[in-house]
């Protein structure tokens, strides 16, 4: 098991990788005590049948520069293969503004190929590679050195089995003509906007019962302060204050430190100093927000006039399409899309791209009364009217 600890070693491996059609990649990282993920290990493998073409890269080694890796990421002649790539890609984008291209995500490909929704790597290893995975190092602190042989073996397995999984799924996609489906799904991962967290938009993730614009303005200011504070100091946002404390403060609207100290949910460290001052300023900003700048709540879904009978028929149609295509139903169309269609809305993902081919066109015809559904044995079929 080779571990690369110098820039020269990494450059040599990446230069060799450029002569191959693909390279499999995974990372190990920690995020429990930081805002941004701390990259602790990179695993890579070129095509091959054993571990001889696989390496570990130690980004914690003194003087190691990842530029050769990022140069490989930009090479469009080599496919970069990940499984469930979202968090891995965020690390590289935050570190260097780089997103590997061309990209292949085996989790997305597996969903399109009939392995179910958000299928895990372990399941694909069992189903495709016919191997088992050693789980003993799953909860390793990857920032500790030295790594044991067991840890290294566990980490390498994340990219060595991935080669066989990638080759199997790539063939299946070619056979079924579904390569374009995967490319449509990868567009989100390839978009830099996916990895940008803007403090002014952080409030949209907070769950609240009240939709009062003035209350939401205070939530917005508190969430903005917390996100900016956490980013600047690279600490988890919950270490600043948690969501329940944020909602409590937005409700009680403390005006001074004495009132703030009465909060039941606020961490002790947040009752004084910079955090306390930031909270009070945020509450003041939210309460004094001009009327024309108050958050606008989208109530369109709450006002949907859903035809329940049509919604039920759409669910039956979706089940039939899921069985015939082998694609997970939630990937084709979530329940919210079905209700929107049954309420007359047409701006839904189920009517776009490959989803329209698989389900959307017939869903529209069903809504328009152009087709009916009939049971035939154990299946449901479309009947032209």
Short mmCIF file of C-alpha atoms in Angstrom, two decimals:
data_model
loop_
_atom_site.label_atom_id
_atom_site.label_comp_id
_atom_site.label_asym_id
_atom_site.label_seq_id
_atom_site.Cartn_x
_atom_site.Cartn_y
_atom_site.Cartn_z
CA UNK A 1 0.00 0.00 0.00
CA UNK A 2 1.77 3.08 -1.29
CA UNK A 3 1.31 6.41 0.49
CA UNK A 4 2.35 9.54 -1.40
CA UNK A 5 3.77 12.22 0.88
CA UNK A 6 5.62 14.55 -1.49
CA UNK A 7 4.54 16.75 -4.37
CA UNK A 8 6.96 14.94 -6.68
CA UNK A 9 5.39 11.54 -5.89
CA UNK A 10 1.91 12.93 -6.44
CA UNK A 11 2.95 14.56 -9.73
CA UNK A 12 4.42 11.27 -10.98
CA UNK A 13 1.22 9.35 -10.18
CA UNK A 14 -1.04 12.00 -11.76
CA UNK A 15 1.09 12.12 -14.90
CA UNK A 16 0.73 8.34 -15.28
CA UNK A 17 -3.01 8.58 -14.62
CA UNK A 18 -3.36 10.93 -17.60
CA UNK A 19 -2.63 7.99 -19.90
CA UNK A 20 -5.64 6.04 -18.59
CA UNK A 21 -9.33 6.52 -19.46
CA UNK A 22 -10.38 7.00 -15.84
CA UNK A 23 -9.21 7.27 -12.26
CA UNK A 24 -11.27 6.47 -9.15
CA UNK A 25 -11.11 8.89 -6.22
CA UNK A 26 -12.34 9.12 -2.64
CA UNK A 27 -11.48 11.19 0.42
CA UNK A 28 -11.48 10.89 4.18
CA UNK A 29 -12.15 14.05 6.14
CA UNK A 30 -13.29 15.45 9.47
CA UNK A 31 -15.91 18.12 10.04
CA UNK A 32 -17.02 17.69 13.64
CA UNK A 33 -14.97 20.61 14.97
CA UNK A 34 -14.75 22.86 11.89
CA UNK A 35 -17.04 24.69 9.48
CA UNK A 36 -15.12 23.53 6.43
CA UNK A 37 -14.16 19.89 6.00
CA UNK A 38 -10.60 19.09 6.99
CA UNK A 39 -9.09 16.91 4.27
CA UNK A 40 -7.16 14.06 5.89
CA UNK A 41 -6.61 11.49 3.15
CA UNK A 42 -7.10 11.05 -0.59
CA UNK A 43 -7.43 7.63 -2.21
CA UNK A 44 -6.93 7.10 -5.96
CA UNK A 45 -6.73 4.12 -8.28
CA UNK A 46 -6.03 3.68 -11.98
CA UNK A 47 -7.57 0.79 -13.96
CA UNK A 48 -6.29 -2.60 -12.81
CA UNK A 49 -7.18 -5.80 -10.99
CA UNK A 50 -5.17 -5.38 -7.79
CA UNK A 51 -3.85 -2.73 -5.41
CA UNK A 52 -0.66 -2.05 -7.38
CA UNK A 53 -2.25 0.84 -9.29
CA UNK A 54 -3.88 2.35 -6.19
CA UNK A 55 -2.34 4.90 -3.84
CA UNK A 56 -3.08 6.90 -0.72
CA UNK A 57 -2.20 10.60 -0.72
CA UNK A 58 -1.43 12.19 2.65
CA UNK A 59 -2.46 15.88 2.44
CA UNK A 60 -1.26 16.37 6.05
CA UNK A 61 2.36 15.79 5.02
CA UNK A 62 4.56 18.88 5.32
CA UNK A 63 5.20 20.52 1.98
CA UNK A 64 2.76 18.42 -0.07
CA UNK A 65 1.12 20.58 -2.76
CA UNK A 66 -2.09 19.29 -4.39
CA UNK A 67 -1.59 21.22 -7.66
CA UNK A 68 -0.70 18.03 -9.64
CA UNK A 69 -4.02 16.53 -8.53
CA UNK A 70 -5.93 19.65 -9.56
CA UNK A 71 -4.17 19.58 -12.92
CA UNK A 72 -5.43 16.01 -13.35
CA UNK A 73 -8.92 17.16 -12.39
CA UNK A 74 -8.84 19.66 -15.26
CA UNK A 75 -7.71 17.05 -17.80
CA UNK A 76 -10.76 16.28 -19.92
CA UNK A 77 -9.28 13.06 -21.32
CA UNK A 78 -9.55 11.28 -17.96
CA UNK A 79 -12.90 10.54 -16.30
CA UNK A 80 -12.84 11.21 -12.55
CA UNK A 81 -14.96 8.57 -10.81
CA UNK A 82 -16.47 9.12 -7.34
CA UNK A 83 -19.25 7.55 -5.31
CA UNK A 84 -21.65 10.07 -3.73
CA UNK A 85 -19.32 12.87 -4.76
CA UNK A 86 -21.06 15.90 -3.22
CA UNK A 87 -18.90 16.30 -0.10
CA UNK A 88 -15.67 15.31 -1.83
CA UNK A 89 -16.21 17.92 -4.53
CA UNK A 90 -17.03 20.60 -1.98
CA UNK A 91 -13.62 20.07 -0.36
CA UNK A 92 -11.76 20.57 -3.64
CA UNK A 93 -13.89 23.53 -4.68
CA UNK A 94 -13.39 25.31 -1.37
CA UNK A 95 -9.65 24.58 -1.40
CA UNK A 96 -8.85 25.47 -5.01
CA UNK A 97 -12.03 26.40 -6.85
CA UNK A 98 -11.69 23.20 -8.91
CA UNK A 99 -14.42 20.75 -9.92
CA UNK A 100 -13.18 17.55 -11.60
CA UNK A 101 -14.27 17.17 -15.24
CA UNK A 102 -15.38 14.97 -16.81
CA UNK A 103 -17.10 13.56 -13.75
CA UNK A 104 -18.84 10.25 -13.03
CA UNK A 105 -20.78 9.54 -9.84
CA UNK A 106 -21.54 5.85 -9.33
CA UNK A 107 -24.35 6.58 -6.88
CA UNK A 108 -26.23 8.61 -9.50
CA UNK A 109 -25.48 6.05 -12.21
CA UNK A 110 -26.67 3.22 -9.97
CA UNK A 111 -30.00 4.98 -9.33
CA UNK A 112 -30.51 5.37 -13.07
CA UNK A 113 -29.56 1.71 -13.59
CA UNK A 114 -32.16 0.34 -11.18
CA UNK A 115 -30.27 -0.07 -7.90
CA UNK A 116 -32.71 2.07 -5.91
CA UNK A 117 -32.54 5.55 -4.42
CA UNK A 118 -29.25 6.84 -2.93
CA UNK A 119 -27.70 3.38 -3.03
CA UNK A 120 -24.70 2.97 -0.74
CA UNK A 121 -21.19 1.97 -1.80
CA UNK A 122 -21.28 -1.19 0.30
CA UNK A 123 -24.38 -2.44 -1.51
CA UNK A 124 -22.76 -1.87 -4.90
CA UNK A 125 -19.60 -3.68 -3.79
CA UNK A 126 -21.72 -6.69 -2.79
CA UNK A 127 -23.98 -6.57 -5.85
CA UNK A 128 -21.43 -5.83 -8.58
CA UNK A 129 -17.95 -6.69 -7.27
CA UNK A 130 -19.27 -9.64 -5.24
CA UNK A 131 -17.08 -8.69 -2.32
CA UNK A 132 -17.56 -7.66 1.30
CA UNK A 133 -16.16 -4.60 3.04
CA UNK A 134 -14.29 -4.52 6.34
CA UNK A 135 -16.16 -1.99 8.51
CA UNK A 136 -13.78 -1.93 11.50
CA UNK A 137 -12.15 1.38 10.49
CA UNK A 138 -15.37 3.18 9.59
CA UNK A 139 -15.21 5.58 12.55
CA UNK A 140 -11.49 6.31 12.33
CA UNK A 141 -10.07 9.70 13.26
CA UNK A 142 -8.33 10.18 9.92
CA UNK A 143 -6.35 13.17 11.18
CA UNK A 144 -4.24 10.96 13.48
CA UNK A 145 -0.88 9.65 12.31
CA UNK A 146 0.46 7.12 11.72
CA UNK A 147 -2.34 5.22 10.00
CA UNK A 148 -2.44 1.49 10.65
CA UNK A 149 -2.34 -1.11 7.88
CA UNK A 150 -6.01 -1.90 8.63
CA UNK A 151 -6.96 1.75 8.15
CA UNK A 152 -5.03 1.97 4.90
CA UNK A 153 -6.62 -1.24 3.61
CA UNK A 154 -10.08 0.07 4.51
CA UNK A 155 -9.41 3.38 2.73
CA UNK A 156 -8.02 1.76 -0.42
CA UNK A 157 -11.09 -0.47 -0.75
CA UNK A 158 -13.12 2.67 -1.42
CA UNK A 159 -11.37 3.11 -4.77
CA UNK A 160 -10.23 -0.37 -5.81
CA UNK A 161 -13.74 -1.89 -5.90
CA UNK A 162 -14.97 1.36 -7.43
CA UNK A 163 -13.14 0.49 -10.66
CA UNK A 164 -15.26 -2.60 -11.27
CA UNK A 165 -18.43 -0.77 -10.26
CA UNK A 166 -17.67 2.08 -12.66
CA UNK A 167 -16.92 -0.22 -15.60
CA UNK A 168 -20.11 -2.23 -14.97
CA UNK A 169 -22.34 0.85 -14.71
CA UNK A 170 -20.73 2.58 -17.70
CA UNK A 171 -21.44 -0.50 -19.85
CA UNK A 172 -25.01 -0.70 -18.59
CA UNK A 173 -25.63 2.97 -19.34
CA UNK A 174 -24.27 2.53 -22.85
CA UNK A 175 -26.42 -0.56 -23.43
CA UNK A 176 -29.58 1.21 -22.26
CA UNK A 177 -28.79 4.56 -23.87
CA UNK A 178 -29.05 6.34 -20.53
CA UNK A 179 -25.68 8.14 -20.48
CA UNK A 180 -27.49 11.44 -21.09
CA UNK A 181 -29.71 10.83 -18.04
CA UNK A 182 -26.65 10.66 -15.80
CA UNK A 183 -25.13 13.76 -17.42
CA UNK A 184 -28.30 15.72 -16.65
CA UNK A 185 -28.06 14.72 -12.98
CA UNK A 186 -24.35 15.52 -12.83
CA UNK A 187 -25.01 19.10 -13.91
CA UNK A 188 -25.85 20.00 -10.30
CA UNK A 189 -22.57 18.57 -9.01
CA UNK A 190 -20.61 20.35 -11.73
CA UNK A 191 -22.15 23.73 -10.93
CA UNK A 192 -19.92 25.83 -8.60
CA UNK A 193 -23.06 27.38 -7.08
CA UNK A 194 -23.76 24.02 -5.43
CA UNK A 195 -20.81 24.54 -3.08
CA UNK A 196 -21.31 28.19 -2.16
CA UNK A 197 -23.03 28.94 1.15
CA UNK A 198 -24.18 32.56 1.31
CA UNK A 199 -24.83 33.85 4.84
CA UNK A 200 -27.76 36.00 3.65
CA UNK A 201 -29.55 32.85 2.46
CA UNK A 202 -28.83 30.70 5.53
CA UNK A 203 -32.24 31.51 7.09
CA UNK A 204 -34.02 29.42 4.45
CA UNK A 205 -32.76 26.24 6.15
CA UNK A 206 -34.27 27.17 9.53
CA UNK A 207 -37.54 25.42 10.37
CA UNK A 208 -40.06 27.78 11.96
CA UNK A 209 -43.75 27.66 12.68
CA UNK A 210 -44.37 31.36 12.24
CA UNK A 211 -44.42 32.94 8.79
CA UNK A 212 -44.63 36.49 10.09
CA UNK A 213 -42.41 38.61 7.80
CA UNK A 214 -41.03 40.60 10.76
CA UNK A 215 -40.21 37.40 12.67
CA UNK A 216 -38.57 35.92 9.57
CA UNK A 217 -36.53 39.09 9.08
CA UNK A 218 -35.06 38.55 12.55
CA UNK A 219 -34.42 34.88 11.79
CA UNK A 220 -32.68 35.97 8.59
CA UNK A 221 -30.38 38.42 10.40
CA UNK A 222 -29.53 35.93 13.16
CA UNK A 223 -28.78 33.16 10.64
CA UNK A 224 -26.68 35.55 8.56
CA UNK A 225 -24.60 36.56 11.58
CA UNK A 226 -24.14 32.95 12.72
CA UNK A 227 -23.06 31.77 9.27
CA UNK A 228 -20.59 34.63 8.80
CA UNK A 229 -19.16 34.13 12.31
CA UNK A 230 -18.77 30.37 11.78
CA UNK A 231 -17.17 30.78 8.36
CA UNK A 232 -14.69 33.41 9.54
CA UNK A 233 -13.52 31.26 12.46
CA UNK A 234 -13.93 27.87 10.76
CA UNK A 235 -16.15 26.43 13.49
CA UNK A 236 -19.44 24.52 13.18
CA UNK A 237 -22.46 26.84 13.10
CA UNK A 238 -24.00 24.94 16.03
CA UNK A 239 -20.99 25.91 18.13
CA UNK A 240 -22.11 29.54 17.75
CA UNK A 241 -25.72 28.81 18.66
CA UNK A 242 -28.16 26.11 17.64
CA UNK A 243 -31.31 26.42 15.54
CA UNK A 244 -33.67 26.12 18.50
CA UNK A 245 -31.85 28.95 20.28
CA UNK A 246 -32.02 31.05 17.11
CA UNK A 247 -35.79 30.60 16.86
CA UNK A 248 -36.20 31.33 20.58
CA UNK A 249 -34.22 34.58 20.28
CA UNK A 250 -36.20 35.64 17.20
CA UNK A 251 -39.37 35.10 19.24
CA UNK A 252 -38.29 36.83 22.47
CA UNK A 253 -36.41 39.67 20.70
CA UNK A 254 -33.97 40.57 23.55
CA UNK A 255 -32.82 44.20 23.48
CA UNK A 256 -29.89 44.00 25.88
CA UNK A 257 -27.47 41.55 27.48
CA UNK A 258 -29.65 41.13 30.55
CA UNK A 259 -32.62 40.03 28.47
CA UNK A 260 -30.39 37.82 26.37
CA UNK A 261 -29.06 36.06 29.49
CA UNK A 262 -32.61 34.79 30.19
CA UNK A 263 -32.55 32.60 27.07
CA UNK A 264 -33.14 28.98 28.01
CA UNK A 265 -31.43 27.49 24.96
CA UNK A 266 -28.44 29.72 24.34
CA UNK A 267 -25.01 28.27 25.05
CA UNK A 268 -23.14 29.91 27.94
CA UNK A 269 -20.35 31.08 25.62
CA UNK A 270 -22.90 32.91 23.45
CA UNK A 271 -24.27 35.05 26.32
CA UNK A 272 -21.27 37.39 26.27
CA UNK A 273 -18.61 38.85 24.04
CA UNK A 274 -18.71 38.94 20.24
CA UNK A 275 -21.51 36.42 19.85
CA UNK A 276 -23.82 38.21 22.29
CA UNK A 277 -23.11 41.55 20.64
CA UNK A 278 -23.77 40.04 17.22
CA UNK A 279 -27.05 38.51 18.37
CA UNK A 280 -28.33 41.82 19.76
CA UNK A 281 -27.36 43.70 16.59
CA UNK A 282 -29.06 41.05 14.47
CA UNK A 283 -32.29 41.29 16.49
CA UNK A 284 -32.23 45.06 16.15
CA UNK A 285 -31.63 44.83 12.38
CA UNK A 286 -34.48 42.37 11.97
CA UNK A 287 -36.92 44.45 13.99
CA UNK A 288 -35.99 47.64 12.12
CA UNK A 289 -35.99 46.07 8.66
CA UNK A 290 -37.86 48.29 6.13
CA UNK A 291 -41.18 46.91 5.00
CA UNK A 292 -40.06 46.50 1.39
CA UNK A 293 -37.07 44.38 2.47
CA UNK A 294 -38.96 41.88 4.63
CA UNK A 295 -38.70 38.22 3.53
CA UNK A 296 -41.37 37.07 1.13
CA UNK A 297 -42.87 33.72 2.08
CA UNK A 298 -43.73 31.39 -0.77
CA UNK A 299 -47.19 30.05 0.01
CA UNK A 300 -47.89 28.77 -3.49
CA UNK A 301 -47.68 25.10 -2.50
CA UNK A 302 -49.97 25.63 0.50
CA UNK A 303 -52.62 27.04 -1.83
CA UNK A 304 -52.52 24.20 -4.35
CA UNK A 305 -55.97 23.00 -5.36
CA UNK A 306 -55.00 19.37 -5.77
CA UNK A 307 -57.40 17.01 -7.53
CA UNK A 308 -57.01 14.03 -5.18
CA UNK A 309 -58.35 11.46 -7.68
CA UNK A 310 -55.91 12.67 -10.35
CA UNK A 311 -53.06 12.65 -7.82
CA UNK A 312 -53.84 9.01 -7.03
CA UNK A 313 -53.87 8.12 -10.74
CA UNK A 314 -50.49 9.84 -11.19
CA UNK A 315 -49.07 7.73 -8.38
CA UNK A 316 -50.32 4.57 -10.08
CA UNK A 317 -48.76 5.73 -13.36
CA UNK A 318 -45.48 6.50 -11.60
CA UNK A 319 -45.40 3.03 -10.03
CA UNK A 320 -45.92 1.49 -13.48
CA UNK A 321 -43.14 3.61 -14.98
CA UNK A 322 -40.83 2.77 -12.09
CA UNK A 323 -41.32 -0.94 -12.64
CA UNK A 324 -40.83 -0.73 -16.40
CA UNK A 325 -37.77 1.55 -16.26
CA UNK A 326 -36.12 0.17 -13.13
CA UNK A 327 -35.52 3.71 -11.85
CA UNK A 328 -36.45 4.65 -8.26
CA UNK A 329 -39.78 6.48 -8.10
CA UNK A 330 -38.46 9.34 -5.95
CA UNK A 331 -35.75 10.01 -8.51
CA UNK A 332 -38.32 10.29 -11.28
CA UNK A 333 -40.91 12.35 -9.42
CA UNK A 334 -41.32 13.09 -5.68
CA UNK A 335 -44.82 13.32 -4.20
CA UNK A 336 -44.67 17.13 -4.34
CA UNK A 337 -44.32 16.98 -8.14
CA UNK A 338 -47.33 14.68 -8.42
CA UNK A 339 -49.49 16.97 -6.29
CA UNK A 340 -48.34 19.98 -8.31
CA UNK A 341 -49.28 18.25 -11.56
CA UNK A 342 -52.66 17.29 -10.12
CA UNK A 343 -53.17 20.97 -9.24
CA UNK A 344 -52.41 22.14 -12.77
CA UNK A 345 -48.81 23.28 -12.30
CA UNK A 346 -46.31 22.45 -15.01
CA UNK A 347 -43.00 23.88 -13.77
CA UNK A 348 -41.77 20.68 -12.10
CA UNK A 349 -38.69 18.51 -12.60
CA UNK A 350 -40.85 15.54 -13.63
CA UNK A 351 -41.56 17.36 -16.91
CA UNK A 352 -37.91 18.08 -17.73
CA UNK A 353 -35.12 16.16 -19.41
CA UNK A 354 -35.05 12.38 -19.17
CA UNK A 355 -37.83 12.41 -16.56
CA UNK A 356 -40.23 13.74 -19.17
CA UNK A 357 -39.36 10.82 -21.46
CA UNK A 358 -39.83 8.21 -18.74
CA UNK A 359 -42.88 9.66 -16.98
CA UNK A 360 -43.71 13.28 -17.74
CA UNK A 361 -45.18 12.93 -21.23
CA UNK A 362 -47.67 10.27 -20.16
CA UNK A 363 -48.37 12.17 -16.95
CA UNK A 364 -49.45 15.19 -19.02
CA UNK A 365 -51.57 13.01 -21.26
CA UNK A 366 -53.21 11.51 -18.19
CA UNK A 367 -53.93 14.98 -16.81
CA UNK A 368 -55.41 16.02 -20.15
CA UNK A 369 -57.67 12.96 -20.37
CA UNK A 370 -55.86 11.56 -23.42
CA UNK A 371 -54.98 8.19 -21.83
CA UNK A 372 -56.37 5.88 -19.17
CA UNK A 373 -54.82 3.21 -16.97
CA UNK A 374 -55.85 -0.42 -16.87
CA UNK A 375 -54.74 -3.37 -14.76
CA UNK A 376 -53.49 -6.37 -16.71
CA UNK A 377 -52.41 -9.24 -14.52
CA UNK A 378 -49.78 -7.91 -12.14
CA UNK A 379 -49.05 -4.81 -14.21
CA UNK A 380 -50.66 -1.48 -15.05
CA UNK A 381 -50.79 -0.42 -18.69
CA UNK A 382 -51.56 2.79 -20.53
CA UNK A 383 -54.65 2.78 -22.74
CA UNK A 384 -55.12 5.33 -25.54
CA UNK A 385 -58.47 7.13 -25.51
#
